[in-house]
Coordinates of C-alpha atoms in Angstrom, one line a residue:
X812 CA 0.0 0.0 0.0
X813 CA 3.0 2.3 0.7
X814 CA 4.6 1.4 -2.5
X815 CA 1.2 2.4 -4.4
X816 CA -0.2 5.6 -2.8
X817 CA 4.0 6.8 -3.5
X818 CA 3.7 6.6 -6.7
X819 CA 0.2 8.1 -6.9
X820 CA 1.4 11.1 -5.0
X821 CA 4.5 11.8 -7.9
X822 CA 1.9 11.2 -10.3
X823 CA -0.5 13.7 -9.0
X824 CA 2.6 16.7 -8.3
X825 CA 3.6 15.7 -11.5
X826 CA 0.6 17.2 -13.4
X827 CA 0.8 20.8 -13.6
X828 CA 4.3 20.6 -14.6
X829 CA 3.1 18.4 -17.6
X830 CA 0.0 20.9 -18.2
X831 CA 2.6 23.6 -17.8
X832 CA 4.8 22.4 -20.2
X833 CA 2.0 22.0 -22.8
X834 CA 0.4 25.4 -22.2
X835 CA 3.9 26.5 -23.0
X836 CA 4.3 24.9 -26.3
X837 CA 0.9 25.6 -27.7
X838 CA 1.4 28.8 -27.3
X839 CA 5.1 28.9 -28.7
X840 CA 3.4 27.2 -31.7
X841 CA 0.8 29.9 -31.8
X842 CA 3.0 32.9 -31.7
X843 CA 5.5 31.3 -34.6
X844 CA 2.1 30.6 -36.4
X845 CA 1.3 34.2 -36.2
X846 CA 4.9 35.5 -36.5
X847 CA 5.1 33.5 -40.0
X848 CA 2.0 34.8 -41.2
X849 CA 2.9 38.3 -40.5
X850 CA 6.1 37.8 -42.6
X851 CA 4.3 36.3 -45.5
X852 CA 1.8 39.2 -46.0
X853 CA 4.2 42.3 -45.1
X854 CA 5.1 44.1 -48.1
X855 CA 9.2 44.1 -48.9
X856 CA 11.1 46.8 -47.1
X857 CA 11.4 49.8 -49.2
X858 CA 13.2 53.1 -49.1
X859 CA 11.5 56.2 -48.6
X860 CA 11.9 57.8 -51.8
X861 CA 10.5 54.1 -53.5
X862 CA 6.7 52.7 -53.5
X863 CA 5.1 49.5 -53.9
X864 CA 4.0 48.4 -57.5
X865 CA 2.6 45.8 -58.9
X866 CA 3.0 44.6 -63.0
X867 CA 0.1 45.8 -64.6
X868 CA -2.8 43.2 -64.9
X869 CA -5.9 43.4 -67.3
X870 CA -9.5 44.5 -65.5
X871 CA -11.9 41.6 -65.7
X872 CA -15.5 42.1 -65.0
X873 CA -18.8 42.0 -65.8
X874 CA -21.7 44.4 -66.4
X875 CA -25.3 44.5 -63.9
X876 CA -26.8 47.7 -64.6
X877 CA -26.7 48.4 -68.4
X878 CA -25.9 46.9 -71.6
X879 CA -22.3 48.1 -73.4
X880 CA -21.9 48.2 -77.4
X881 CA -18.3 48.8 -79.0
X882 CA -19.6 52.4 -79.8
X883 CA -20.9 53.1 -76.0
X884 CA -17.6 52.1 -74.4
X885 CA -15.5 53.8 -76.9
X886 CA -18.0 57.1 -76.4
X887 CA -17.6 56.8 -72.6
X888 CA -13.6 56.3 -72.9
X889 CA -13.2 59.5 -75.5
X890 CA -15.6 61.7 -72.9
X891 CA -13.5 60.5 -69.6
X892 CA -10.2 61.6 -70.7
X893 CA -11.6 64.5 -72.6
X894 CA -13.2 65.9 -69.7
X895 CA -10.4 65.5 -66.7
X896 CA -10.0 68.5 -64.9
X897 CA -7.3 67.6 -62.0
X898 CA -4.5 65.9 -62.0
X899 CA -1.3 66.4 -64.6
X900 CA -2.3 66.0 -68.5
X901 CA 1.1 64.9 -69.3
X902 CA -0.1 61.7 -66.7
X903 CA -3.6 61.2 -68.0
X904 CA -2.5 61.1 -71.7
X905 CA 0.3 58.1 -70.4
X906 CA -2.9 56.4 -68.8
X907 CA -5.0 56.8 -71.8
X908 CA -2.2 55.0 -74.0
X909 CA -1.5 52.4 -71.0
X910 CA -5.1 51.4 -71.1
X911 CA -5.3 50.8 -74.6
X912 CA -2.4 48.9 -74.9
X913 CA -3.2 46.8 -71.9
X914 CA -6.8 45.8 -74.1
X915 CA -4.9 45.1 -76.5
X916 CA -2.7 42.7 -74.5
X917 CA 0.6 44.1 -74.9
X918 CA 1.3 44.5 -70.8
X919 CA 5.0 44.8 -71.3
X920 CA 4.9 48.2 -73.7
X921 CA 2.0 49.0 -71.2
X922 CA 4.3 48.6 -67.7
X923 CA 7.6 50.4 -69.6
X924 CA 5.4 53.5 -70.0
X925 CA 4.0 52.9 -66.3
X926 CA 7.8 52.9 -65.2
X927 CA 9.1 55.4 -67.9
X928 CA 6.1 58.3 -66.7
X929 CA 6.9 57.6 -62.6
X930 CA 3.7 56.2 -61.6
X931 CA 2.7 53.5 -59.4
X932 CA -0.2 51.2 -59.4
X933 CA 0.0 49.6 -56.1
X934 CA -2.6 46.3 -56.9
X935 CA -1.3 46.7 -60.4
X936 CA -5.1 46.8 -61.3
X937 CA -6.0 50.5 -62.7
X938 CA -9.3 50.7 -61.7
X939 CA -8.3 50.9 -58.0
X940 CA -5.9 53.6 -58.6
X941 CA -2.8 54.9 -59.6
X942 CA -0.5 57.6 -58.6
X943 CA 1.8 59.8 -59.9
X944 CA 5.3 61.4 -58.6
X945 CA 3.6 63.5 -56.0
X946 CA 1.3 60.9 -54.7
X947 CA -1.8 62.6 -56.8
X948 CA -4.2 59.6 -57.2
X949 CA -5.5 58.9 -60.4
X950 CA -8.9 56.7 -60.6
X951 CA -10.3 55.1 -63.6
X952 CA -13.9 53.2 -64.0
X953 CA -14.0 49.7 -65.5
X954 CA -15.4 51.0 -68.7
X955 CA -12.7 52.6 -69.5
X956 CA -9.8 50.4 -68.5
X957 CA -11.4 46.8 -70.3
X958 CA -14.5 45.7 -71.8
X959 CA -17.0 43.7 -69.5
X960 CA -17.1 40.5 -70.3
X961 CA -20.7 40.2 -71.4
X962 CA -20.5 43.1 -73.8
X963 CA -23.2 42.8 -76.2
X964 CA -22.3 42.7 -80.2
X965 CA -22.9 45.8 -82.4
X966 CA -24.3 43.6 -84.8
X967 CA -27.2 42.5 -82.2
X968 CA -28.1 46.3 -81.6
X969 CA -28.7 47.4 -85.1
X970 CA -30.7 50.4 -85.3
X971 CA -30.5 51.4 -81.1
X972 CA -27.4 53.6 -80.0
X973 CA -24.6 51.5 -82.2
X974 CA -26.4 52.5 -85.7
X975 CA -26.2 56.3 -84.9
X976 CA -22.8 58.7 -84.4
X977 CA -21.2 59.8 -81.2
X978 CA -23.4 62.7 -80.2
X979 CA -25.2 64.1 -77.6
X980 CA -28.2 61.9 -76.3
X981 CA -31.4 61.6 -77.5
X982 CA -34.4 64.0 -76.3
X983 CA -37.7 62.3 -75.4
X984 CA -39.5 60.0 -77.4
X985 CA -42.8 62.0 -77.7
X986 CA -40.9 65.1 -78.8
X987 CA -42.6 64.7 -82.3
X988 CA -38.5 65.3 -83.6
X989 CA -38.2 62.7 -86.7
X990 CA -40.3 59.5 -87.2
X991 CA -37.8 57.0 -85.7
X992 CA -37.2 59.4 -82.6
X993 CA -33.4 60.8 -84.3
X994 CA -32.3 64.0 -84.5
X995 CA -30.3 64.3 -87.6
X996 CA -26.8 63.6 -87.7
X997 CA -23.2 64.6 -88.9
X998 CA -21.9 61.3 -90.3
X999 CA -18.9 62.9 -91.0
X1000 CA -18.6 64.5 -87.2
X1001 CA -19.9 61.9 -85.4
X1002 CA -21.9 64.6 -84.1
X1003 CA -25.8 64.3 -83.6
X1004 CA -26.5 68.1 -84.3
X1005 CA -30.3 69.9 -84.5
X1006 CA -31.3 70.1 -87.5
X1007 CA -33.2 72.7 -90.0
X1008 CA -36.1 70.3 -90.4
X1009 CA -36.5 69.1 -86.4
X1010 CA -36.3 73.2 -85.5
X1011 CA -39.4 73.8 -88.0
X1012 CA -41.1 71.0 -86.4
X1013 CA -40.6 71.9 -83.0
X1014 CA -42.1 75.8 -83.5
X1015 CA -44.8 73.9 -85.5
X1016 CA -45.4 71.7 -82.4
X1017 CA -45.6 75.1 -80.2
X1018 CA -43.5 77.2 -77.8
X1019 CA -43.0 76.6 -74.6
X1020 CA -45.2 78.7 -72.1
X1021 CA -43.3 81.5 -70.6
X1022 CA -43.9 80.3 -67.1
X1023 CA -42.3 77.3 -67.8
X1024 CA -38.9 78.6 -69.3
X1025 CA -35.8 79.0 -67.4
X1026 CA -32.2 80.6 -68.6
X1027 CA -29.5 79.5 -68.0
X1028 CA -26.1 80.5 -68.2
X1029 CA -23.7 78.6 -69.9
X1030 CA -19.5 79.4 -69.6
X1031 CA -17.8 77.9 -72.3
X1032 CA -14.7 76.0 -71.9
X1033 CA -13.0 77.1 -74.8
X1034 CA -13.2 80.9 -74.6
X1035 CA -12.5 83.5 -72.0
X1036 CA -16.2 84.8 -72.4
X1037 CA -19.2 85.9 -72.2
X1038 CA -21.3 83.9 -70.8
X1039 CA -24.2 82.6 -72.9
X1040 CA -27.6 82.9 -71.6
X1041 CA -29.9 80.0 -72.7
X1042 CA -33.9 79.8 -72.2
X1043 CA -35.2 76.3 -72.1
X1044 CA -38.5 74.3 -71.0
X1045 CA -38.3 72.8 -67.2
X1046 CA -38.9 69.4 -68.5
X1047 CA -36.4 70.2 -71.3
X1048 CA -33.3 67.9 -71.0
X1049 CA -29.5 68.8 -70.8
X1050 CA -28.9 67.1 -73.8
X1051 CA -31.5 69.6 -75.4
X1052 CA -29.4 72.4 -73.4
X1053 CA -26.0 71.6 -74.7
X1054 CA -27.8 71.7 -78.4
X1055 CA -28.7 75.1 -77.7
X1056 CA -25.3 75.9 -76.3
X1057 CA -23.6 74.6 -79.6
X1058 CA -26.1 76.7 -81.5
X1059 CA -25.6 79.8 -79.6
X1060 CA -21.7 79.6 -79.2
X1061 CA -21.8 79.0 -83.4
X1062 CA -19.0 75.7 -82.7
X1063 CA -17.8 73.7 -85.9
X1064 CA -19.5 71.0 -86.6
X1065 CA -17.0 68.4 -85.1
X1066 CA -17.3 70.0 -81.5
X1067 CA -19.8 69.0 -78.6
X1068 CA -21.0 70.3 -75.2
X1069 CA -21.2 68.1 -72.2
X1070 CA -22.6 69.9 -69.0
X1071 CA -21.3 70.5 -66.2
X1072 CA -22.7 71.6 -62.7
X1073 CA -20.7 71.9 -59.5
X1074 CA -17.6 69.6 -60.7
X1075 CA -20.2 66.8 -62.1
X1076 CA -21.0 65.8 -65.5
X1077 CA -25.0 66.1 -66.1
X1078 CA -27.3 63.2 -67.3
X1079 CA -28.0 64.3 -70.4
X1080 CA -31.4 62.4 -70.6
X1081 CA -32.7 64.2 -67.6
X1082 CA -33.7 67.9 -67.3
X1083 CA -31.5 70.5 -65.6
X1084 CA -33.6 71.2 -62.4
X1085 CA -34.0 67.6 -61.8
X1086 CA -30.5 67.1 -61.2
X1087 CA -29.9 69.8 -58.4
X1088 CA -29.4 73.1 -60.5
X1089 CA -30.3 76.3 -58.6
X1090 CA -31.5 79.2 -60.4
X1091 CA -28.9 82.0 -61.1
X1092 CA -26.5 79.3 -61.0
X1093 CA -23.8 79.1 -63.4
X1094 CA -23.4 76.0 -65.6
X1095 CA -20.2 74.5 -67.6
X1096 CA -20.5 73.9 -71.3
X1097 CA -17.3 71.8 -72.1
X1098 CA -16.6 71.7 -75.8
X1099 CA -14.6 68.8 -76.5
X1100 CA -13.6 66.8 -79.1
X1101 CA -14.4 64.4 -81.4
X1102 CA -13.9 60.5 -81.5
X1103 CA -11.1 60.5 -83.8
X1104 CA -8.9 63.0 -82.2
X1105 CA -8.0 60.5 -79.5
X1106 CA -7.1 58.3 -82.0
X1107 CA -9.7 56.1 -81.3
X1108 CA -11.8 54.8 -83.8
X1109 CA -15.1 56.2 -85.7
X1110 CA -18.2 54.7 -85.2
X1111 CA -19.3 52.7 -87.7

């Protein structure tokens, strides 16, 4: 019995030594566990004057709230970079040519420039930024960096937006314009201009009442002044408005006007008031330029 209840007692002290010893381990394990995880996601020391980039990758992704044509997405591109208003130009116009190559697939001309103009695209992904020399970011939307991956064929939307030129956008259906809802284009242009004809049928259709007209001033972006007042309908649209603008301002027929308000580019299927314009207010008219002058291509 001696013998027995001896080696139960070493038994029992011997227990939270062992438990001790095991506490101790685990959590050894745990903390190199950690330690090792750290290491593998912390970024490579750099120096100072040196940030983190990665190669420049292609934007993959896929379109939920609208359809895209060929003619839409190279519409939207020519507007974005046409229309930039911070930043360095010397920067955007290296983006605009990095994007287009990358599309094309020729990543290695597309990272040289990357390197060659000092910017940094830290996920190597454009659409979540970019930045130049002085750490100014530069953000681009999916549109214009790739095409979705469910873009929808030109050939499948004959006779919607693809069969007509670049231009400004339609007015509403009911308008009583031209018999398959068109204004009358500039081919040549790619312009969607107001026509003769659709200006006879509009002061056939009637004026506007009085009480229902507001002006608005308009500063161009490609002149010094003066302002140009414009009288429009309520429910008239700011693609209707920039029509007038071009009108008024007497621009060549390979110019447009996009609106502007408060920094923002208007919807130019909506009217003005609907989209937060004050009265008194001062609007942008930027004149910009056509398709071709990026060197992109015409529509067909």
């Amino acid at each position: 019995m001696g013998c027995c209840a001896s080696v139960l007692s070493r038994n029992v002290d011997d227990q939270p030594h062992n438990q001790e010893h095991i506490s101790q381990t685990a959590t050894r394990d745990t903390s190199d566990r950690s330690t090792q995880s750290r290491q593998r996601t912390r970024r490579p020391n750099l120096p100072l004057n040196e940030h983190y980039n990665e190669p420049v990758r292609n934007h993959v992704w896929r379109s939920k709230r609208r359809t895209w044509t060929r003619a839409q997405l190279d519409r939207e591109r020519a507007e974005f970079f046409e229309t930039r208003v911070t930043g360095r130009p010397e920067i955007w116009a290296a983006v605009s040519t990095v994007v287009s190559l990358i599309r094309s697939g020729d990543l290695n001309t597309a990272q040289g420039i990357i390197d060659a103009a000092g910017i940094t695209v830290p996920t190597g992904d454009l659409c979540e930024g970019c930045y130049d020399e002085q750490g100014v970011l530069y953000k681009l939307p999916q549109c214009v960096v790739s095409d979705p991956e469910n873009m929808v064929p030109s050939s499948s939307r004959a006779g919607s937006e693809d069969s007509g030129p670049v231009g400004y956008e339609e007015e509403e259906q009911d308008s009583g314009t031209l018999s398959d809802g068109k204004l009358a284009t500039d081919d040549a242009s790619g312009d969607e201009l107001i026509s003769q004809d659709v200006e006879r049928r509009r002061e056939e259709k009637g004026k506007t009442s009085e009480r229902d007209l507001i002006r608005v001033r308009a500063r161009l972006s490609d002149r010094g002044g003066p302002d140009i007042l414009i009288s429009i309908g309520k429910g008239q649209t700011v693609g209707f408005l920039a029509r007038k603008v071009h009108q008024e301002a007497k621009l060549k027929n390979d110019r447009r006007v996009r609106i502007a308000y408060l920094g923002h580019l208007l919807n130019e299927r909506e009217p003005l008031v609907d989209q937060g314009w004050k009265t008194g207010h001062v609007v942008n008219a930027l004149v910009v330029s056509p398709v071709h002058d990026l060197g992109l291509k015409p529509r067909s």
